[in-house]
Coordinates of C-alpha atoms and ligand atoms in Angstrom, one line a residue:
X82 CA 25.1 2.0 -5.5
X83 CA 25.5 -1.1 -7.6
X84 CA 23.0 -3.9 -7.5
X85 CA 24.3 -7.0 -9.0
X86 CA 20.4 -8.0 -9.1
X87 CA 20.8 -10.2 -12.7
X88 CA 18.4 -8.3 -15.4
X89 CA 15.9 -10.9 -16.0
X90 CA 15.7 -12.5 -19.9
X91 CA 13.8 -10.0 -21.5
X92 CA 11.4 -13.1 -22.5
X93 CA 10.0 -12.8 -18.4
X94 CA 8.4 -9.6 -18.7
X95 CA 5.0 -9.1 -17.7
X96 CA 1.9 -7.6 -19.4
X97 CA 1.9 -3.8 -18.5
X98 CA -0.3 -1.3 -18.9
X99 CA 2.2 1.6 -20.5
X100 CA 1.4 5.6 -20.2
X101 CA 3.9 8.5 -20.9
X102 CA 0.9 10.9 -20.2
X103 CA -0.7 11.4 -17.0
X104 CA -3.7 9.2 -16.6
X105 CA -5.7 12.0 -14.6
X106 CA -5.0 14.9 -16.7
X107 CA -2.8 14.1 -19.7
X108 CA -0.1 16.0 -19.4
X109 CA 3.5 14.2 -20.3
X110 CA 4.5 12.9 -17.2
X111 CA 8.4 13.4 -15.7
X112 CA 9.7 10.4 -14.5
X113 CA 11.8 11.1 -11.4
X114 CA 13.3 7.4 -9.8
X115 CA 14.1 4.2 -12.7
X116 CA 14.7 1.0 -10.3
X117 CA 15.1 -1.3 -13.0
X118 CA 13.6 -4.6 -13.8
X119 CA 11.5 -5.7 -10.8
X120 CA 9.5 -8.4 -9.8
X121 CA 5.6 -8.2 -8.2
X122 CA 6.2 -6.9 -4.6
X123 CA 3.3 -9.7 -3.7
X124 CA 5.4 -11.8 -6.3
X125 CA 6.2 -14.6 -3.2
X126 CA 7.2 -17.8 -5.0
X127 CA 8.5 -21.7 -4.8
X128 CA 12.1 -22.1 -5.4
X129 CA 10.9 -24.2 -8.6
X130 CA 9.0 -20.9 -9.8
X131 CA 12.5 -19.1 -9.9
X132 CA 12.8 -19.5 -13.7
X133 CA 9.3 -18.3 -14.7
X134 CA 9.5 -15.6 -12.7
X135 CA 8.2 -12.5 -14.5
X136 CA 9.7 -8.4 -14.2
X137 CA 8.7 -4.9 -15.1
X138 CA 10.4 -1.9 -16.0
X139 CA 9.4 0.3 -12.2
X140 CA 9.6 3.8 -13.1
X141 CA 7.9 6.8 -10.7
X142 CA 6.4 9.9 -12.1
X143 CA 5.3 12.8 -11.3
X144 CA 2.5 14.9 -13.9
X145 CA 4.0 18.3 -13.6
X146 CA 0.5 20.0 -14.0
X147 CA -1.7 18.3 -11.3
X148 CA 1.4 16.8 -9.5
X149 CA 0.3 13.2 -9.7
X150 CA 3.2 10.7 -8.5
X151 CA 2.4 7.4 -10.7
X152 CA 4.1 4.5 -12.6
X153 CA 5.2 4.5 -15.8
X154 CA 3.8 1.0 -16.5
X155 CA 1.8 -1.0 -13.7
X156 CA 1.7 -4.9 -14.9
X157 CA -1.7 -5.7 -15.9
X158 CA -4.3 -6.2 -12.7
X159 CA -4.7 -10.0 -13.1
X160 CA -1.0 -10.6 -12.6
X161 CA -1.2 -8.9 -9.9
X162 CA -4.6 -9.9 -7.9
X163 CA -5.0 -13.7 -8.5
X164 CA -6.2 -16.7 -6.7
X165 CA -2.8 -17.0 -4.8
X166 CA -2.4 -13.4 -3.8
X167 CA -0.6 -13.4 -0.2
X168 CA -2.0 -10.3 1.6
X169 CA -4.6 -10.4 4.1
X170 CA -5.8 -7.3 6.2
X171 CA -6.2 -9.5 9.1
X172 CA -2.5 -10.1 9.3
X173 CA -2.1 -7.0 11.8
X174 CA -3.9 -7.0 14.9
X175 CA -3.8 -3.4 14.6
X176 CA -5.4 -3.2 11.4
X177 CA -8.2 -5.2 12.7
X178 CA -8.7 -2.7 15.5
X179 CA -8.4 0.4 13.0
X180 CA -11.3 -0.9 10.5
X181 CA -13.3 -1.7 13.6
X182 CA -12.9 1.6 14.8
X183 CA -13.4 3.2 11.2
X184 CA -16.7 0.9 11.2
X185 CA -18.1 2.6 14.2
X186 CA -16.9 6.1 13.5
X187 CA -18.3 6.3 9.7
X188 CA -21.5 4.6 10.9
X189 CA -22.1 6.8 13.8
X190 CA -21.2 9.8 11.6
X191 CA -22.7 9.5 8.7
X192 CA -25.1 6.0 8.3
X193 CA -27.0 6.3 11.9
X194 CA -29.5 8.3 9.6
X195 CA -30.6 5.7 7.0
X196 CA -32.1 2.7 8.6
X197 CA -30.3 -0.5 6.9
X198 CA -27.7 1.4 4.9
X199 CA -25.9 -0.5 1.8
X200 CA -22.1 -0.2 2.2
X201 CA -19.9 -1.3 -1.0
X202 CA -15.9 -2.2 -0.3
X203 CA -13.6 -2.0 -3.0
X204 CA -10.6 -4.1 -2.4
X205 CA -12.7 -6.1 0.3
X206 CA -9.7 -8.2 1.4
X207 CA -10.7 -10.5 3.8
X208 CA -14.0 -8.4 5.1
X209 CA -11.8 -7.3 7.9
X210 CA -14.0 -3.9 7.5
X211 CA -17.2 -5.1 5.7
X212 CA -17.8 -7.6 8.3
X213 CA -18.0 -4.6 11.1
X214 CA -19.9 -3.1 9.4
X215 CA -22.3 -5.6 8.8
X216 CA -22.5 -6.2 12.7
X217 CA -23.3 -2.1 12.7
X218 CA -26.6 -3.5 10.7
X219 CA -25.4 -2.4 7.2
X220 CA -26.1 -4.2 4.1
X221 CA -22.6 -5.2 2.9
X222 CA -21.3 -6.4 -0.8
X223 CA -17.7 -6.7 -1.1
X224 CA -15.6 -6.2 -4.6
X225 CA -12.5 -8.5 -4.2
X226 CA -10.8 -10.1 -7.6
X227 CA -8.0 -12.1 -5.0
X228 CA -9.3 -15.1 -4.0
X229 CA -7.6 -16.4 -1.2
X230 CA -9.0 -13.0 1.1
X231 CA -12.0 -13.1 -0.7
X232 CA -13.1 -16.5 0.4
X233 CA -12.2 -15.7 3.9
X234 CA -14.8 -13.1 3.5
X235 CA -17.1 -15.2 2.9
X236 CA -16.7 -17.7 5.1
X237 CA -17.6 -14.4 7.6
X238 CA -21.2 -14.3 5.9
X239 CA -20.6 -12.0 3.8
X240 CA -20.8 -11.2 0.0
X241 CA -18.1 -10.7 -2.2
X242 CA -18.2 -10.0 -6.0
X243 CA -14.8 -10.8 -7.4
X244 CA -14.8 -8.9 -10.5
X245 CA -12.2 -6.1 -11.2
X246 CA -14.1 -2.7 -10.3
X247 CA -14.9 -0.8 -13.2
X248 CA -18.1 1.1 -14.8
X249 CA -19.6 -2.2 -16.2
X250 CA -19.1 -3.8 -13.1
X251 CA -21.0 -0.7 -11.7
X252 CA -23.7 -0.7 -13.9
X253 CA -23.9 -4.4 -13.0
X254 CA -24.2 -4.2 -9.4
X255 CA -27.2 -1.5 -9.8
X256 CA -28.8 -3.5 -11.3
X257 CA -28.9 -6.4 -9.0
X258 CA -28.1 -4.4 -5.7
X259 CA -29.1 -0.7 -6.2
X260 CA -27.3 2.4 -5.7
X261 CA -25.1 2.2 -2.3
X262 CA -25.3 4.6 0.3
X263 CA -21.4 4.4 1.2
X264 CA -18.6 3.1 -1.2
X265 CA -15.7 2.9 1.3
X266 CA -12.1 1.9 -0.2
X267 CA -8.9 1.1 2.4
X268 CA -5.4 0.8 0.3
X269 CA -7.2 -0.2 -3.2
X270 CA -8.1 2.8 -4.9
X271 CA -4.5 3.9 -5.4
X272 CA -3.8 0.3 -6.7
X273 CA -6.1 1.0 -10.2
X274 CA -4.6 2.1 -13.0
X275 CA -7.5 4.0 -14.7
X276 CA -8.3 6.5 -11.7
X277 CA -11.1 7.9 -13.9
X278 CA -13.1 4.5 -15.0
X279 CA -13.1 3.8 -10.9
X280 CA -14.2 7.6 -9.9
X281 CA -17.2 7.3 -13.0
X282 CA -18.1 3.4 -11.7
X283 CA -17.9 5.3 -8.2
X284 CA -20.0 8.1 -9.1
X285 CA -22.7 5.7 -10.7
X286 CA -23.2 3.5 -8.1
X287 CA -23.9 6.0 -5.4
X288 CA -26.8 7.2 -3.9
X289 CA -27.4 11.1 -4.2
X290 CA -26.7 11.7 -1.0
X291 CA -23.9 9.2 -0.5
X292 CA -20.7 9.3 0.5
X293 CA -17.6 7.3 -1.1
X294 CA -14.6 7.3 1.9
X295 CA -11.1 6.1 1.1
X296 CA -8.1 6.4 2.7
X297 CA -4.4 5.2 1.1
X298 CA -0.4 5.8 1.5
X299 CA -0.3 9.6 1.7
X300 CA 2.6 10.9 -0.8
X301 CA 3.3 13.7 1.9
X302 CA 4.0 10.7 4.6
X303 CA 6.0 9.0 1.7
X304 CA 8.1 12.8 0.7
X305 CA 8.4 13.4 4.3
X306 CA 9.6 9.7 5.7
X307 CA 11.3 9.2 2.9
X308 CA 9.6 5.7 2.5
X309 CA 11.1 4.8 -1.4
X310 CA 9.8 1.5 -0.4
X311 CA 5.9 2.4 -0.4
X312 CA 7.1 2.6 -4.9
X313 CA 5.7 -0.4 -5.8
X314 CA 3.7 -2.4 -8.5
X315 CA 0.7 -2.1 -6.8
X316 CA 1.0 1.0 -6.0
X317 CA 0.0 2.7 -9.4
X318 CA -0.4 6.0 -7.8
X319 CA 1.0 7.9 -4.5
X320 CA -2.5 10.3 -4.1
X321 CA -2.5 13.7 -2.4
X322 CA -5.3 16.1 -1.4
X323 CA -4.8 18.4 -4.5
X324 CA -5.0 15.5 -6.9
X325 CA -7.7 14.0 -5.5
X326 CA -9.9 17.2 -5.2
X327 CA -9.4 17.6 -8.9
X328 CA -9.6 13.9 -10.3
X329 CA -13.0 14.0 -8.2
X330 CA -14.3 17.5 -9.4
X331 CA -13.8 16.1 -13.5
X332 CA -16.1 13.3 -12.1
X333 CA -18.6 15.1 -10.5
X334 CA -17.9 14.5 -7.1
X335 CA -16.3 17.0 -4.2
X336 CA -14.1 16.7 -1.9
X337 CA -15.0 18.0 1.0
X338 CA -13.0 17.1 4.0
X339 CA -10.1 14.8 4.6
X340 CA -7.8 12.9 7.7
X341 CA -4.6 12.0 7.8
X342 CA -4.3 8.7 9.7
X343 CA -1.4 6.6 10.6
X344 CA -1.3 3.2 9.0
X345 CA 0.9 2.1 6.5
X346 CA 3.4 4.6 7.4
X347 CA 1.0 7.1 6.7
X348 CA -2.3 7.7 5.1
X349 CA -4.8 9.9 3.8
X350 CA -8.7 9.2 4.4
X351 CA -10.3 10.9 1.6
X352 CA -14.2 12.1 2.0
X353 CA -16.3 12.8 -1.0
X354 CA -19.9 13.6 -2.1
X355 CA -22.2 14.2 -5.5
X356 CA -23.2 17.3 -3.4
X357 CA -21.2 20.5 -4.9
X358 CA -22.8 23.2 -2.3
X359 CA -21.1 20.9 0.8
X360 CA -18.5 23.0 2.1
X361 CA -14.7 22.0 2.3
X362 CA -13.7 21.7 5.6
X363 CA -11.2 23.0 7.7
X364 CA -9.4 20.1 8.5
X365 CA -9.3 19.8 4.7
X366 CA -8.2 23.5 4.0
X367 CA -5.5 23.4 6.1
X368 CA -4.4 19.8 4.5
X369 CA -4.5 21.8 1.1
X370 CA -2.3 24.0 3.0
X371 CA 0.2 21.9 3.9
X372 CA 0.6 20.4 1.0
X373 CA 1.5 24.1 -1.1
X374 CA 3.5 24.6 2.0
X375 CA 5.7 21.4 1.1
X376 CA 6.8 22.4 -1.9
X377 CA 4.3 19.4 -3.6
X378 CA 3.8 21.4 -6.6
X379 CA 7.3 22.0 -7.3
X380 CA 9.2 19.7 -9.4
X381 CA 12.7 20.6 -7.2
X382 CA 10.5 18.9 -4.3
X383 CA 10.6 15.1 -6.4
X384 CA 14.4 15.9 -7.5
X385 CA 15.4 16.6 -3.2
X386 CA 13.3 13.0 -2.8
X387 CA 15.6 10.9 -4.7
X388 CA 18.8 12.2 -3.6
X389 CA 17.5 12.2 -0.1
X390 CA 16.2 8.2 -0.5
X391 CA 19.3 7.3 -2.0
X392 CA 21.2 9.0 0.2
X393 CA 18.5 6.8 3.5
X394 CA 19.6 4.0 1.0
X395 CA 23.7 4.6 1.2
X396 CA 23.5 5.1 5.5
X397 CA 21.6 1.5 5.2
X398 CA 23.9 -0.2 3.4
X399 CA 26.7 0.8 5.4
X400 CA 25.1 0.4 8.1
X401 CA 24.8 -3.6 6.9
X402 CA 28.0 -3.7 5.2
X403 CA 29.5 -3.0 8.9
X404 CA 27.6 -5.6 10.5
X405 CA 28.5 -8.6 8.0
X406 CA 32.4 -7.1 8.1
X407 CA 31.5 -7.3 12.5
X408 CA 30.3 -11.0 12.3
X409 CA 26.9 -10.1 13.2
X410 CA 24.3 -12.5 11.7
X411 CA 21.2 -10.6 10.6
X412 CA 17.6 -11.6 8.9
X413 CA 14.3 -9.6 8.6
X414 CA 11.1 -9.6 10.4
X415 CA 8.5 -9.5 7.8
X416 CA 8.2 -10.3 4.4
X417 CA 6.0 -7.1 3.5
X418 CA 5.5 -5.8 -0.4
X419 CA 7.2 -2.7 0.8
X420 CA 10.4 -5.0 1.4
X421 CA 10.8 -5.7 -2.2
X422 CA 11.5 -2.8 -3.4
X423 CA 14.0 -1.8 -0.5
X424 CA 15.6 -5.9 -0.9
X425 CA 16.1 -5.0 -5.1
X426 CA 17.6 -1.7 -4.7
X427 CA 20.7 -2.9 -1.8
X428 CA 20.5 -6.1 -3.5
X429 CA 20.1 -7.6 -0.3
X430 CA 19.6 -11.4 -0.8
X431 CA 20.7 -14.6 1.2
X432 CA 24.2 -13.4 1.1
X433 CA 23.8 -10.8 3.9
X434 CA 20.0 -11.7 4.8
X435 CA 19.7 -15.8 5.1
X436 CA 15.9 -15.4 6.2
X437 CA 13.1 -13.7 6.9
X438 CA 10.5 -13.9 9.1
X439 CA 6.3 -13.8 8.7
X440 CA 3.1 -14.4 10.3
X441 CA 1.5 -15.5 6.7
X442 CA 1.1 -19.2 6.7
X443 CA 0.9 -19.0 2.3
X444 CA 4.5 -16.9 2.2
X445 CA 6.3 -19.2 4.6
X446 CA 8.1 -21.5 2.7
X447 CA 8.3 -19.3 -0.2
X448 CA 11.3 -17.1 -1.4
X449 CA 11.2 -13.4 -1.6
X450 CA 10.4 -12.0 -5.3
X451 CA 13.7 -11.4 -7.2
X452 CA 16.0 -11.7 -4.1
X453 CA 15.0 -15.0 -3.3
X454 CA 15.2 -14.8 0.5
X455 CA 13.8 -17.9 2.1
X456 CA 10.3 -16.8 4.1
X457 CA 10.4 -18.6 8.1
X458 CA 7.6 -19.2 10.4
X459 CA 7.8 -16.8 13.5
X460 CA 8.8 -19.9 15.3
X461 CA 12.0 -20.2 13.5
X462 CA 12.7 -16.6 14.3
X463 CA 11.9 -17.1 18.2
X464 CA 14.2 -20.6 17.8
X465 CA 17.1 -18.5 15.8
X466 CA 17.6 -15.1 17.2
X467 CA 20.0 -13.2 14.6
X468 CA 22.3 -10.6 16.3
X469 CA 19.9 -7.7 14.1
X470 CA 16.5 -8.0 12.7
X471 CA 15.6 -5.6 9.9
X472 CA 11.6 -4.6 11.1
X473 CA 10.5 -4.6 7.2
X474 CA 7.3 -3.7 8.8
X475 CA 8.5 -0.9 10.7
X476 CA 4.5 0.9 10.6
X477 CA 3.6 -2.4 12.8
X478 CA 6.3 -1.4 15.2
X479 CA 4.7 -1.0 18.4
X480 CA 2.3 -4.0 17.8
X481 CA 5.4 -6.4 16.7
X482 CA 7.9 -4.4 19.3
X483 CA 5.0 -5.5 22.1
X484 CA 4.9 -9.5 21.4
X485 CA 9.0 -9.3 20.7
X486 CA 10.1 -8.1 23.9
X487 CA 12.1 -11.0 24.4
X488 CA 14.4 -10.2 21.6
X489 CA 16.1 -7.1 22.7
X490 CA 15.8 -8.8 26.6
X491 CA 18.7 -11.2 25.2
X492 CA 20.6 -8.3 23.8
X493 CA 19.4 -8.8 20.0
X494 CA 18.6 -5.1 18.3
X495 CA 16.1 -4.1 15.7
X496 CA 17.3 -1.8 12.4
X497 CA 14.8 0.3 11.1
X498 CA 15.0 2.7 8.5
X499 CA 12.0 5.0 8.5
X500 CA 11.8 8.0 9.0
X501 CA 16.0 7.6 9.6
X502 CA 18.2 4.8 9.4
X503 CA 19.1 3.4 13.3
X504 CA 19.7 0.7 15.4
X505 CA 16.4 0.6 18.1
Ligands
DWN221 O1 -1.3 -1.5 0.1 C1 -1.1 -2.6 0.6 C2 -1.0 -2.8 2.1 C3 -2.3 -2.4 2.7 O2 -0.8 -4.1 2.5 C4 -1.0 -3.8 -0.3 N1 -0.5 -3.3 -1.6 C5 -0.1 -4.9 0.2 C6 0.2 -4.8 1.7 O3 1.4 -4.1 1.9 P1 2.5 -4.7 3.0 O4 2.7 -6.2 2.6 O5 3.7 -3.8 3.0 O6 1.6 -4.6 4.3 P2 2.1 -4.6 5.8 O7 0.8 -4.7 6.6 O8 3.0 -3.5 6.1 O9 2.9 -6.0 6.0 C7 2.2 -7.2 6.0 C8 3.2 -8.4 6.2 O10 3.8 -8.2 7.5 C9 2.4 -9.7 6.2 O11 3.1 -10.6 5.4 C10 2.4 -10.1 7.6 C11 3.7 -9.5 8.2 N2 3.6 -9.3 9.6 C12 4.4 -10.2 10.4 O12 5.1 -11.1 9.9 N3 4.3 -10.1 11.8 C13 2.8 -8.4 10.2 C14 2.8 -8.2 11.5 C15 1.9 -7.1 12.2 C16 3.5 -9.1 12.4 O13 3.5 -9.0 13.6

């Protein structure tokens, strides 16, 4: 499949931080999918931003000794989490309602024994989490270097550090806060580059008997769903169970039990200790399992990924090319990061996709990074029905399919393509 996506002048690259090894156990890594020169998947921009707008070479990788799937390069973390960053937990009513429910269920599990326990986010977003778990009576500090989300953290009450995580910023924050007694993480860990710096700043900051909790895109969702789009910038890592068990064992934590949950197309909520006798358990065993059952330390397993997600990738652009050659006008509902990836590899820009749709007041107005799709208020979609709208944010589906029912009541159809390419 061509793209005709113009390479950008090499002069637009961004600052990257390069490995050929694996960063969790230093094996030469085997890279498995090159997508080229690609923008920021969070890049959003103003058409008079077009010509600064900076790339970086995406390659995925897989270590073939602890079976770590990773970027090559990852642009450096300040060109990536800034002042303008576009993402905001709250986005998703859904999402609101899971880190509610997480709230209650870690603090009912594991915090109703400490009177006024201290909680530490990493990645705090907009405190969607922190802030229940403050009402729980915890005492909350959130770590958040973006700072539109941050501020509307604190604008909740609470308070947000918005330094980078790393061991200084540890050692820092034990100093003036003490040890925590939970370190909780939601779609953040996998986004730092130098796993071990966050697992030793992790390990140093906790309490003896605490618990770090963090749950993330699960690669075996990703193999499984074939979801090429969840390859990303941000995205420096894909994490497993079996990687994560031995990334925290080298920093003298254990894993000892672990969920798979659905957001984000599929996650894993990882649970770990500083206590080594705590046994592993079952739910995590059979997870371990599943994963040797899968073929996930095999390097066939990454080789049958591509050809399947190209072969998702060919059925979707058919799929389109049809449409256009039938006259049917089509735009997208949702200008996600995941979308970035999918709009660069079918090349997918105004000439088949003339808009897309999102709730985000700061992308709306903006163009989609590389493509250059105009972004449209939800208003504009409801005033403009196309004939199809590609649901970029197909693991909202039931929460956007529930305000949308209108659409497909005047005959309009949705196009999704996870798990399968089809018309709903
Ligand atoms: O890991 C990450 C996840 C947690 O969030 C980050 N790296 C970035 C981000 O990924 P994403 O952009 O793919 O997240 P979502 O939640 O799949 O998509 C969010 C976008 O979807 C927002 O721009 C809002 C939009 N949206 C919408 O327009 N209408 C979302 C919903 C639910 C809607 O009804």
């Amino acid at each position: 499949m061509s793209s005709t996506f113009d390479k950008p002048h090499a002069l637009n690259r961004l600052p990257v931080t390069r490995t050929e090894t694996c960063r969790a156990c230093k094996t030469p890594l085997i890279s498995f999918f090159d997508f080229g020169m690609m923008p920021l998947a969070n890049g959003f921009l103003f058409p008079n931003q077009v010509a600064d707008e900076k790339f970086y070479h995406l390659v995925s990788a897989v270590c073939p000794s602890c079976f770590l799937v990773q970027l090559l390069e990852q642009p450096m973390p300040d060109s990536m989490f800034h002042d303008q960053y576009p993402f905001f937990t709250s986005s998703s009513k859904e999402m609101t309602v899971h880190f509610q429910k997480t709230a209650l269920e870690i603090h009912k599990k594991l915090l109703s024994f400490s009177p006024n326990p201290f909680v530490i986010e990493i990645g705090s977003n907009d405190g969607t989490f922190l802030h229940a778990m403050q009402q729980l009576g915890s005492k909350c500090l959130g770590i958040e270097p973006s700072q539109g989300p941050a501020q509307r953290a604190k604008q909740l009450g609470l308070e947000v550090d918005s330094r980078f995580f790393n061991p200084q910023t540890a050692a820092s924050i034990q100093q003036t806060h003490g040890n925590a007694d939970l370190i909780y993480a939601a779609n953040a860990i996998c986004h730092i580059s130098d796993i071990h710096s966050v697992f030793t700043g992790i390990k140093s900051l906790l309490q003896p008997d605490g618990f770090f909790i963090f749950e993330d895109p699960y690669w075996l969702d990703v193999l499984e769903k074939k979801s090429i789009d969840q390859i990303y910038d941000e995205h420096a890592y894909l994490f497993h169970a079996h990687a994560i068990e031995k990334i925290a064992s080298q920093n003298g934590l254990k894993l000892f039990h672990a969920e798979r949950i659905n957001t984000h197309g599929g996650s894993l909520r990882y649970f770990l200790c500083a206590d080594h006798q705590r046994e592993q358990s079952k739910e995590l065993l059979s997870i371990l399992e599943k994963e040797q059952e899968t073929g996930l330390n095999q390097l066939e397993t990454y080789h049958e990924f591509r050809l399947a997600c190209l072969e998702q990738l060919n059925q979707l652009h058919r799929l389109l090319t049809d449409l256009t050659m039938r006259q049917k006008s089509i735009a997208g509902y949702a200008a996600t990061s995941k979308s970035t990836t999918l709009l660069h590899l079918l090349n997918l820009n105004t000439s088949i996709i003339p808009w897309i749709c999102d709730s985000t007041p700061e992308k709306q107005g903006k163009l989609t990074p590389g493509t250059h799709i105009p972004i449209v208020s939800p208003k504009f979609f409801h005033e403009n029905y196309p004939d199809c709208a590609i649901l970029f944010a197909y693991n909202h589906e039931k929460e956007i399919f529930e305000k949308e029912t209108d659409f497909r009541l005047q005959g309009k159809q949705w196009i999704s393509y996870v798990p399968s390419v089809r018309i709903l």
